């Protein structure tokens, strides 16, 4: 199966490791991966901060870049939700866009992707994955099938982590308060790794977990699903203790 | 809306103070989590909840589409059954009408049933200017009034107070409070009951709002928990009801839907303890209905914003909102706090003040409010819509413009990424200006030596 990858500007710029993991995972499952190099950003930040004209231009740009692709895979719940749910409101029609775990479970029909990740992991269903895309238990189903992985439930999982894009800067006090509560819930699980399907929320949570020297690392679900016995441990730079 | 909120600083500053208030945080967490659980369990009992929600939404939408017709029908029915109908364009006009009606009775005291509409127009303050004292009779509103305070929740206006504080307020401001009053909830409630009983018996004029107005018969409906509403609605000789024009439902059949969804969504009860309905003037009583616009027709004119008029003030959105849970109701600077306040206040008051302009941003767009809303108001959609109309700070506008410019060509993004990678060891650990808010509580991720796109164009996706 041939798929186009929309990597998202955040992953492209800050988390190439997540992108490499998506490519190796999809290829391992037999997919041809195209990466249209003209792609940039879906416009979520502009749209959600009230810059509709800029967002519309980026949406049209996205449509043009991916026009000849049949299906676009996105390793970010919030970007996928922006494209699928908000583009129509901007009057922009796109090809079929699916979030990574949706693609694996619904399109490829796999739940065991042959991964190995011998760690205690808790999963945070980010708001756009949970209430936007309605990913349901797809991510957990995939994680449960990973060999060696111990999945521990996160108390109050459905509560927002307080990132909210520019909210984190516009309302820093409330954002930090929400983040503190989420971090406490994560620590209560005793997990080594906090996993999510969106690196933007993980930048926020990982940044706080690192600042507090909790020793918990944050890892995008793609990196866990791509891991095999041959790999070095997955993790974003901040998570592996090399954060700044 | 109520003058007491005017001149408040923007939401972020209010919220920053609130999050450090340990008592407030504790009260809010406890109350909102308890009511969340109750709501979820009573809703789970209703097999057709989803259909009910759809029906509630559809009825409200259809009614709003033909609002003029339903309003005229209501007026006709209320008049035919002996009531008097008054139309108020804005808060000032509504207050003037009510004050005039009270003065015509010669009374200087009125009792009130909790009503959002009268708080919205600042009626108590307006009546005070005319030498008329208005007494709140809802327990929580009484606490707020005696404490010279502002409500912080639609349904639980004194959610920010604990029982020790309530005891103090009663002892200080309630003349007939028993001297040995303890902070036991039952003792506090009993003291309030005895105090209010005197008011009910002495007052000749009552002011109420209404949860619904049934157009086909001209019937008003009030749902409440304490019985104070029933007292106010039935005992006094004159009853004045101030009702927003969006409170209308065409028929009793439509009402049935809302009598199911409202209690379950608000208090998490299957049914509220008291439901009072009255049609026109009942025997021995003079009845006035004041129909209030106060910006509602402007909201109705906005295709996306108008869904806010479906609101039945259940407060489910407040109780599930993570921002409300930490910021509390006062931070919103309006009688309508929480997610509904964030979309209603800027539409009704405009976004001229820093506070009102900050409200559409008082949300992470997490969507919990939309899921909980019994009339399916897509609050995040309206927030984003309002953000597009809000004034944007020049520095932010410049930054967003620069970002859009960079994203408009892949080559520009590539150049920016390579520059960041080259300078990655030199980038500061703490960000300057408004962005310092990020690094105050979080470390920054390391900028990678190579972006994904550069890796891709170098390796075509790595080994196969
Ligand atoms: S917006 Fe919806 S959930 Fe919030 S108070 Fe109104 S009806 Fe209730």
XYZ file of C-alpha atoms and ligand atoms in Angstrom:
716
model
C 0.000 0.000 0.000
C 1.220 3.445 -0.923
C 0.802 6.259 1.609
C 1.842 9.874 1.823
C 3.377 11.001 5.085
C 2.494 14.395 6.534
C 5.142 14.612 9.203
C 3.898 17.928 10.748
C 6.136 20.935 11.333
C 6.741 20.093 14.989
C 7.961 16.564 14.268
C 9.907 17.715 11.234
C 11.765 20.409 13.139
C 12.101 19.045 16.674
C 11.378 15.325 16.599
C 12.930 13.754 13.491
C 13.253 10.562 15.551
C 9.480 10.237 15.560
C 9.444 10.721 11.797
C 12.133 8.086 11.251
C 10.158 5.710 13.481
C 6.970 6.244 11.445
C 8.836 5.512 8.207
C 10.483 2.359 9.507
C 7.231 1.128 11.086
C 5.186 1.688 7.940
C 7.814 0.054 5.730
C 8.054 -2.913 8.084
C 4.301 -3.346 7.631
C 4.698 -3.345 3.868
C 3.816 0.234 2.953
C 5.434 2.436 0.329
C 5.999 5.801 1.992
C 5.983 9.035 0.005
C 7.191 12.239 1.601
C 6.104 15.209 -0.530
C 8.891 17.636 0.246
C 6.807 20.732 -0.431
C 4.809 20.132 2.779
C 5.209 22.488 5.730
C 2.523 23.077 8.393
C -1.212 22.360 8.628
C -1.992 25.793 10.083
C -3.373 24.574 13.395
C -1.569 27.208 15.442
C -2.814 30.012 13.232
C -6.357 28.713 13.173
C -6.595 28.135 16.922
C -5.052 31.483 17.797
C -7.473 33.424 15.614
C -5.473 33.940 12.416
C -7.995 32.499 10.047
C -6.669 33.976 6.801
C -3.173 32.609 7.389
C -4.693 29.267 8.395
C -6.782 29.136 5.228
C -3.721 29.798 3.079
C -1.845 26.962 4.800
C -4.875 24.695 4.420
C -5.023 25.385 0.667
C -1.294 24.780 0.500
C -1.772 21.413 2.216
C -4.510 20.520 -0.265
C -2.265 21.367 -3.221
C 0.715 19.423 -1.851
C -1.287 16.266 -1.145
C -3.815 16.542 -3.985
C -2.609 13.501 -5.907
C -2.231 11.214 -2.893
C -4.901 8.763 -1.946
C -4.283 8.571 1.760
C -2.222 10.762 4.063
C -0.885 9.421 7.369
C -0.273 11.913 10.173
C 1.591 11.045 13.389
C -0.203 13.748 15.400
C -3.723 13.671 16.764
C -4.182 17.430 16.812
C -2.895 18.032 13.267
C -5.031 15.195 11.914
C -8.054 16.649 13.730
C -7.344 20.114 12.351
C -7.206 18.841 8.793
C -10.158 16.516 9.016
C -12.498 18.588 11.165
C -11.563 22.199 10.662
C -10.492 22.354 7.025
C -14.085 21.773 5.862
C -15.144 24.789 7.946
C -12.498 26.816 6.115
C -13.967 25.569 2.863
C -10.999 23.303 2.050
C -11.557 19.704 0.927
C -8.641 17.293 1.305
C -7.765 13.703 0.421
C -8.321 11.068 3.092
C -6.301 11.953 6.185
C -5.777 9.452 8.993
C -3.879 9.574 12.236
C -1.165 6.928 12.593
C -2.961 4.559 15.000
C -6.158 4.819 12.955
C -4.166 3.885 9.891
C -2.655 0.855 11.595
C -5.863 -0.469 13.151
C -8.539 0.578 10.647
C -6.753 0.656 7.307
C -4.030 -1.977 7.679
C -6.081 -3.974 10.168
C -3.136 -4.790 12.446
C -2.969 -4.529 16.212
C 0.288 -6.452 16.745
C 2.942 -4.579 14.828
C 5.746 -6.867 16.019
C 7.311 -4.357 18.381
C 9.433 -4.960 21.462
C 9.681 -2.361 24.243
C 10.478 -3.760 27.684
C 9.306 -0.847 29.827
C 6.522 0.254 32.144
C 4.458 2.707 30.092
C 1.433 4.894 30.727
C -0.590 6.397 27.904
C -2.096 9.897 27.845
C -4.923 10.192 25.312
C -4.512 13.779 24.157
C -7.719 15.804 23.793
C -7.736 15.889 20.017
C -7.086 12.158 19.843
C -9.779 11.421 22.382
C -12.561 13.920 21.731
C -11.581 15.169 18.273
C -10.622 12.071 16.300
C -12.298 9.643 18.733
C -9.351 7.253 18.579
C -10.939 5.268 21.395
C -8.763 2.404 22.584
C -6.837 1.996 19.324
C -3.555 3.284 20.801
C -3.859 1.122 23.923
C -4.729 -1.916 21.819
C -1.539 -1.394 19.827
C 0.534 -0.837 22.963
C -0.850 -3.916 24.698
C 0.391 -6.077 21.849
C 3.973 -4.821 22.212
C 6.213 -7.495 23.679
C 7.779 -6.646 27.025
C 5.622 -3.563 27.483
C 3.707 -3.171 30.712
C 0.834 -0.727 30.178
C -0.384 0.985 33.349
C -3.580 3.061 33.334
C -3.229 6.798 33.877
C -5.665 8.174 36.501
C -7.809 11.013 35.108
C -6.444 10.167 31.670
C -9.191 12.020 29.800
C -8.295 15.349 31.394
C -6.447 17.905 29.314
C -2.725 18.317 30.082
C -2.927 22.115 29.816
C -0.890 22.566 26.642
C -3.509 23.999 24.279
C -1.006 25.501 21.813
C -0.644 29.216 22.446
C -2.758 28.739 25.597
C 0.433 27.584 27.337
C 1.918 31.041 26.788
C -1.233 33.154 26.988
C -2.477 31.537 30.204
C 0.750 30.219 31.727
C -0.558 29.923 35.289
C -3.530 27.720 34.458
C -1.459 25.764 31.960
C 1.199 25.070 34.594
C -1.446 24.103 37.155
C -3.016 21.610 34.762
C 0.413 20.306 33.807
C 1.337 19.810 37.468
C -1.780 17.728 38.071
C -1.121 15.626 34.981
C 2.513 15.079 35.992
C 1.395 13.993 39.447
C -0.966 11.462 37.859
C 1.871 10.194 35.669
C 4.205 9.816 38.656
C 1.489 7.987 40.602
C 1.517 5.230 37.981
C 5.171 4.487 38.583
C 5.718 4.406 34.813
C 9.152 5.004 33.288
C 7.664 6.254 30.072
C 4.765 8.557 29.254
C 3.429 7.871 25.792
C 1.034 9.870 23.604
C 0.119 10.207 19.944
C 1.050 13.883 19.809
C 4.493 15.390 20.311
C 3.176 18.878 21.021
C 1.484 17.778 24.259
C 4.584 15.708 24.996
C 6.818 18.769 24.572
C 4.795 20.445 27.310
C 4.588 17.423 29.628
C 8.120 16.254 28.901
C 9.438 19.751 29.506
C 7.842 19.805 32.959
C 8.811 16.232 33.861
C 12.376 17.063 32.861
C 12.428 20.381 34.736
C 11.285 18.547 37.862
C 13.933 15.869 37.335
C 11.335 13.124 37.639
C 13.279 10.697 35.484
C 10.148 9.892 33.482
C 10.732 10.149 29.743
C 8.139 10.971 27.119
C 7.975 8.901 23.946
C 5.725 9.230 20.909
C 3.703 6.083 20.258
C 5.325 5.671 16.830
C 8.728 5.241 18.433
C 7.443 2.498 20.720
C 5.684 0.719 17.883
C 8.790 0.941 15.690
C 11.083 -0.495 18.375
C 12.413 -4.003 17.961
C 14.981 -6.138 19.758
C 17.712 -4.657 17.564
C 17.021 -1.036 18.492
C 18.584 1.339 20.900
C 16.028 2.598 23.453
C 13.491 4.961 21.901
C 12.954 8.430 23.228
C 13.052 12.022 22.242
C 16.236 13.907 23.129
C 14.617 15.600 26.106
C 13.350 12.276 27.358
C 16.663 10.512 27.163
C 18.080 12.947 29.681
C 19.821 15.175 27.201
C 17.241 17.939 27.531
C 18.328 21.460 28.030
C -23.968 42.896 32.807
C -23.488 43.490 36.489
C -21.456 46.602 37.117
C -19.475 44.926 39.858
C -17.315 43.175 37.287
C -16.353 46.270 35.319
C -12.716 47.210 35.110
C -11.385 43.779 36.036
C -7.987 42.793 34.617
C -7.756 40.204 31.858
C -8.447 36.534 32.488
C -4.801 35.383 32.673
C -4.032 37.781 35.536
C -7.195 36.847 37.428
C -6.510 33.170 36.905
C -2.868 33.481 37.971
C -4.062 34.738 41.349
C -6.725 32.064 41.655
C -4.445 29.091 40.972
C -2.365 30.003 44.025
C -5.416 30.019 46.329
C -5.177 26.631 47.999
C -8.642 26.804 49.567
C -10.259 27.720 46.269
C -8.388 24.995 44.406
C -9.436 22.422 46.983
C -13.111 23.483 46.957
C -13.288 23.556 43.180
C -11.573 20.225 42.701
C -13.775 18.514 45.235
C -17.031 20.035 44.021
C -16.435 19.658 40.293
C -15.168 16.087 40.548
C -18.105 15.039 42.735
C -20.659 16.524 40.398
C -18.889 15.137 37.340
C -19.212 11.633 38.702
C -22.874 12.145 39.633
C -23.692 13.527 36.215
C -21.997 10.661 34.422
C -23.830 8.054 36.457
C -27.310 9.564 36.026
C -26.750 10.063 32.328
C -25.596 6.486 31.948
C -29.048 5.407 33.164
C -30.741 6.965 30.162
C -30.466 4.629 27.201
C -31.439 7.287 24.667
C -29.279 10.124 26.021
C -27.699 10.762 22.651
C -31.106 11.068 20.995
C -32.385 13.299 23.790
C -29.396 15.583 23.303
C -30.015 15.735 19.578
C -33.693 16.477 20.180
C -32.892 19.218 22.687
C -30.528 20.813 20.212
C -33.014 20.531 17.359
C -35.881 22.042 19.352
C -33.751 24.994 20.426
C -32.471 25.579 16.900
C -35.913 25.424 15.370
C -37.267 27.768 18.028
C -34.468 30.279 17.493
C -35.140 30.252 13.758
C -38.729 31.365 14.379
C -38.123 33.276 17.563
C -40.256 36.278 16.634
C -43.321 34.144 16.038
C -42.929 32.191 19.288
C -42.388 35.371 21.289
C -45.571 36.927 19.960
C -47.458 33.740 20.748
C -46.076 33.804 24.299
C -47.067 37.436 24.729
C -50.569 36.707 23.498
C -51.027 33.764 25.847
C -49.631 35.524 28.904
C -51.828 38.541 28.238
C -54.892 36.373 27.666
C -54.358 34.748 31.051
C -54.164 38.041 32.900
C -50.409 38.733 32.891
C -48.677 41.888 31.677
C -45.841 41.591 29.159
C -43.017 44.137 28.890
C -40.220 44.186 26.326
C -36.726 45.290 27.356
C -34.102 46.055 24.748
C -31.173 46.154 27.151
C -30.168 45.950 30.809
C -30.970 49.585 31.562
C -34.451 49.336 30.096
C -35.172 46.085 31.940
C -34.021 47.553 35.260
C -36.090 50.670 34.657
C -39.208 48.600 33.972
C -38.755 46.412 37.049
C -37.966 49.345 39.341
C -41.050 51.149 38.072
C -43.242 48.112 38.698
C -41.935 47.680 42.233
C -42.336 51.365 43.035
C -45.904 51.278 41.775
C -46.666 48.749 44.513
C -45.299 51.148 47.155
C -43.013 48.422 48.516
C -39.314 48.919 49.262
C -38.363 45.265 49.711
C -38.513 42.349 47.287
C -37.580 38.672 47.561
C -35.773 37.000 44.694
C -35.485 33.523 43.291
C -32.067 32.831 41.856
C -32.009 34.087 38.294
C -29.135 34.525 35.882
C -30.983 37.115 33.817
C -31.417 39.503 36.756
C -27.748 39.108 37.664
C -26.804 39.740 34.069
C -28.593 43.093 34.086
C -27.369 44.049 37.574
C -30.913 44.332 38.861
C -30.159 44.286 42.586
C -27.784 47.244 42.258
C -30.273 49.110 40.065
C -33.091 48.539 42.559
C -30.866 49.737 45.389
C -30.463 53.038 43.546
C -34.235 53.368 43.689
C -34.239 52.658 47.397
C -35.478 49.110 46.923
C -33.753 46.303 48.811
C -33.656 42.940 46.994
C -33.193 39.812 49.112
C -31.812 36.642 47.534
C -33.508 33.514 48.855
C -31.432 30.751 47.306
C -29.058 29.518 50.043
C -25.899 29.985 48.019
C -27.035 33.341 46.636
C -27.838 34.400 50.185
C -24.280 33.525 51.220
C -22.920 35.524 48.287
C -25.167 38.486 49.056
C -24.490 38.543 52.786
C -20.764 38.205 52.124
C -20.903 41.201 49.754
C -19.376 38.862 47.229
C -19.847 37.768 43.619
C -21.172 34.415 42.424
C -18.524 32.110 40.983
C -20.608 29.286 39.547
C -23.939 29.249 37.714
C -25.475 26.599 39.899
C -23.337 26.684 43.035
C -22.652 30.420 43.311
C -20.781 30.087 46.627
C -18.591 27.185 45.470
C -15.548 29.219 46.512
C -16.627 29.363 50.184
C -16.194 26.695 52.848
C -18.514 26.127 55.785
C -16.346 27.952 58.310
C -16.459 31.030 56.096
C -20.219 30.660 55.689
C -20.677 30.513 59.449
C -18.679 33.709 59.822
C -20.668 35.467 57.115
C -23.954 34.463 58.774
C -22.832 35.620 62.205
C -21.587 38.896 60.809
C -24.369 39.823 58.396
C -27.508 37.882 59.304
C -29.182 39.783 62.170
C -31.223 36.795 63.349
C -28.412 34.204 63.221
C -28.382 32.121 66.411
C -25.356 33.173 68.519
C -24.166 29.599 69.059
C -24.210 28.792 65.323
C -21.839 25.971 64.379
C -20.411 25.214 60.948
C -22.454 22.015 60.615
C -24.195 22.111 57.217
C -27.548 21.269 58.826
C -27.178 24.075 61.375
C -26.224 26.561 58.656
C -29.168 25.530 56.504
C -31.562 25.782 59.444
C -30.343 29.278 60.297
C -30.880 30.340 56.701
C -34.330 28.727 56.635
C -35.503 30.616 59.688
C -34.060 33.850 58.368
C -35.663 33.409 54.950
C -39.025 32.314 56.354
C -39.470 35.808 57.812
C -38.660 37.335 54.449
C -41.144 35.174 52.564
C -43.942 36.026 54.972
C -43.200 39.735 55.007
C -42.559 40.400 51.316
C -45.323 41.548 48.988
C -43.245 41.544 45.788
C -41.115 38.767 44.300
C -38.761 38.743 41.355
C -37.850 35.598 39.476
C -36.373 34.400 36.241
C -37.496 31.286 34.421
C -35.803 28.218 33.046
C -38.359 27.896 30.283
C -41.320 29.743 28.836
C -43.818 27.549 27.008
C -45.205 29.628 24.161
C -48.335 27.627 23.359
C -49.904 28.243 26.766
C -47.870 31.189 28.070
C -46.570 29.098 30.958
C -43.378 29.878 32.826
C -41.297 27.118 34.405
C -38.784 27.259 37.259
C -36.682 24.272 38.338
C -35.059 24.448 41.759
C -33.855 22.417 44.699
C -34.643 24.268 47.903
C -38.309 25.249 47.764
C -37.461 28.912 48.103
C -38.598 29.380 44.530
C -42.003 27.893 45.258
C -42.344 30.289 48.223
C -41.388 33.336 46.170
C -43.585 32.415 43.248
C -46.709 31.770 45.278
C -46.728 33.948 48.418
C -46.219 37.551 47.286
C -48.999 39.677 45.798
C -46.909 40.795 42.854
C -44.624 38.556 40.816
C -42.214 39.984 38.268
C -40.320 37.540 36.045
C -37.348 38.667 33.971
C -36.759 36.179 31.180
C -34.248 36.144 28.315
C -35.942 35.825 24.945
C -34.058 32.586 24.204
C -35.755 30.734 27.076
C -38.762 29.929 24.951
C -39.906 26.454 23.986
C -42.885 26.194 21.661
C -44.871 23.405 23.311
C -45.191 21.243 26.442
C -44.061 18.320 24.334
C -40.775 20.166 23.775
C -40.533 20.980 27.469
C -40.582 17.282 28.293
C -37.142 16.850 26.688
C -35.607 19.607 28.767
C -37.129 18.414 32.021
C -35.155 15.221 31.426
C -31.818 16.692 30.359
C -31.543 19.711 32.650
C -31.489 18.112 36.133
C -29.241 15.269 35.024
C -26.794 17.699 33.434
C -26.770 20.242 36.218
C -27.014 18.594 39.626
C -26.696 15.042 38.392
C -30.162 14.266 39.736
C -32.827 12.320 37.898
C -35.242 15.062 38.752
C -34.916 18.335 40.594
C -36.882 18.539 43.877
C -39.180 21.430 42.853
C -40.654 22.223 39.453
C -43.039 25.186 39.473
C -45.161 26.168 36.500
C -47.573 29.060 36.276
C -49.705 30.532 33.562
C -50.468 34.220 33.583
C -51.805 35.777 36.755
C -52.883 33.250 39.342
C -55.655 34.124 41.741
C -54.851 37.075 43.967
C -51.560 37.820 42.243
C -50.433 40.431 39.750
C -48.001 39.016 37.225
C -45.497 40.854 35.019
C -43.266 39.222 32.438
C -40.241 41.237 31.295
C -38.783 39.798 28.098
C -35.113 40.652 27.869
C -32.995 41.045 24.745
C -29.766 42.648 26.049
C -27.606 41.619 23.084
C -29.333 38.337 22.316
C -30.570 39.369 18.879
C -26.988 40.316 17.978
C -25.842 36.861 19.033
C -28.658 35.404 16.953
C -27.362 37.260 13.897
C -24.007 35.440 14.068
C -24.290 32.132 12.230
C -21.649 30.355 14.292
C -22.037 32.244 17.555
C -25.805 31.823 17.763
C -25.594 28.257 19.074
C -24.705 29.830 22.440
C -28.391 30.806 22.690
C -29.293 27.128 22.983
C -27.759 27.187 26.470
C -30.058 26.052 29.292
C -27.588 27.168 32.014
C -27.081 23.671 33.378
C -23.391 24.365 34.152
C -22.221 20.935 33.020
C -19.567 22.678 30.927
C -18.175 24.449 33.997
C -17.996 21.258 35.976
C -15.967 19.405 33.353
C -13.753 22.334 32.394
C -10.119 21.936 33.492
C -9.556 25.678 33.173
C -12.594 26.588 35.279
C -11.540 24.000 37.845
C -8.282 25.865 38.377
C -9.189 29.481 37.672
C -12.551 29.581 39.459
C -15.560 31.598 38.381
C -14.481 35.112 39.360
C -11.624 35.099 36.860
C -14.177 35.259 34.026
C -15.424 38.640 35.219
C -19.048 37.936 34.406
C -22.088 36.264 35.883
C -21.506 33.618 33.213
C -18.246 31.877 34.100
C -16.584 28.842 32.566
C -16.798 27.741 28.950
C -20.283 29.143 28.348
C -19.171 32.476 29.800
C -16.130 32.482 27.544
C -18.391 32.383 24.475
C -21.405 34.299 25.785
C -19.819 37.292 27.508
C -17.700 38.466 24.537
C -20.725 38.137 22.271
C -23.043 40.064 24.575
C -20.605 42.685 25.871
C -18.289 42.851 22.859
C -14.512 42.582 23.135
C -13.708 46.199 23.923
C -12.168 45.629 27.357
C -8.959 43.611 27.970
C -10.975 41.175 30.078
C -13.636 40.527 27.443
C -11.014 40.229 24.696
C -9.133 37.631 26.758
C -12.139 35.367 27.344
C -12.121 33.515 24.006
C -8.555 32.469 24.880
C -9.482 31.132 28.317
C -9.593 27.577 27.006
C -7.256 24.860 25.766
C -9.950 23.779 23.266
C -9.891 20.365 24.944
C -13.511 19.759 24.001
C -14.735 18.410 27.360
C -17.435 21.114 27.460
C -18.824 20.179 24.053
C -19.055 16.529 25.062
C -20.896 17.423 28.262
C -23.292 20.038 26.881
C -26.860 18.684 26.779
C -27.751 20.948 23.856
C -24.528 20.145 21.972
C -23.103 23.647 21.810
C -19.755 23.300 20.040
C -18.017 25.663 22.435
C -14.520 25.150 20.960
C -15.868 26.049 17.518
C -17.361 29.284 18.839
C -14.167 30.085 20.782
C -12.058 29.761 17.640
C -14.604 31.830 15.733
C -14.422 34.587 18.362
C -10.619 34.460 18.451
C -10.622 35.396 14.786
C -12.564 38.537 15.681
C -10.654 39.388 18.869
C -8.029 42.142 18.837
C -4.555 40.624 18.433
C -1.498 42.097 20.184
C 0.970 43.590 17.653
C 3.912 41.399 18.740
C 1.798 38.282 18.341
C 0.523 39.422 14.971
C 4.117 39.943 13.821
C 5.207 36.521 15.082
C 2.235 34.791 13.446
C 2.945 36.647 10.219
C 6.577 35.535 10.296
C 5.546 31.947 10.952
C 3.041 32.023 8.094
C 5.719 33.469 5.795
C 8.144 30.688 6.758
C 5.513 27.993 6.220
C 4.443 29.376 2.861
C 7.497 27.819 1.100
C 9.260 24.594 2.054
C 12.615 26.166 1.271
C 12.044 28.857 3.885
C 11.190 26.265 6.505
C 14.278 24.253 5.540
C 16.500 27.312 5.914
C 15.023 28.158 9.311
C 15.510 24.572 10.495
C 19.135 24.486 9.331
C 19.831 27.772 11.049
C 18.340 26.452 14.301
C 20.377 23.257 14.010
C 23.602 25.176 13.427
C 22.934 27.396 16.443
C 21.512 24.649 18.614
C 24.288 24.775 21.195
C 23.927 28.550 21.488
C 20.157 28.757 21.934
C 19.153 30.049 25.386
C 17.676 27.710 27.967
C 15.200 30.380 28.992
C 13.147 32.151 26.359
C 12.786 35.931 26.338
C 9.633 38.110 26.485
C 6.190 36.531 26.558
C 7.725 33.168 25.638
C 9.448 33.088 29.029
C 6.078 31.833 30.261
C 6.984 28.548 28.587
C 10.412 28.117 30.124
C 9.293 29.288 33.574
C 7.948 25.823 34.258
C 9.272 23.624 31.450
C 12.633 22.722 29.931
C 12.985 23.099 26.185
C 13.503 20.135 23.911
C 16.892 19.848 22.283
C 17.005 21.054 18.687
C 18.151 18.095 16.580
C 21.271 18.238 14.441
C 19.195 17.436 11.380
C 15.510 17.951 10.607
C 13.332 15.128 9.352
C 13.168 16.583 5.845
C 16.943 16.888 5.594
C 17.316 13.307 6.782
C 14.747 12.226 4.195
C 16.390 14.021 1.309
C 19.791 12.632 2.367
C 18.654 9.016 2.820
C 15.286 8.756 1.037
C 13.861 7.380 4.246
C 16.821 5.334 5.412
C 17.637 1.642 4.870
C 14.823 -0.516 3.512
S -23.275 25.668 27.413
Fe -24.266 23.664 27.522
S -23.234 22.666 29.243
Fe -22.771 24.870 29.445
S -24.360 25.664 30.785
Fe -25.105 25.934 28.701
S -26.334 24.111 28.268
Fe -25.091 23.652 30.070
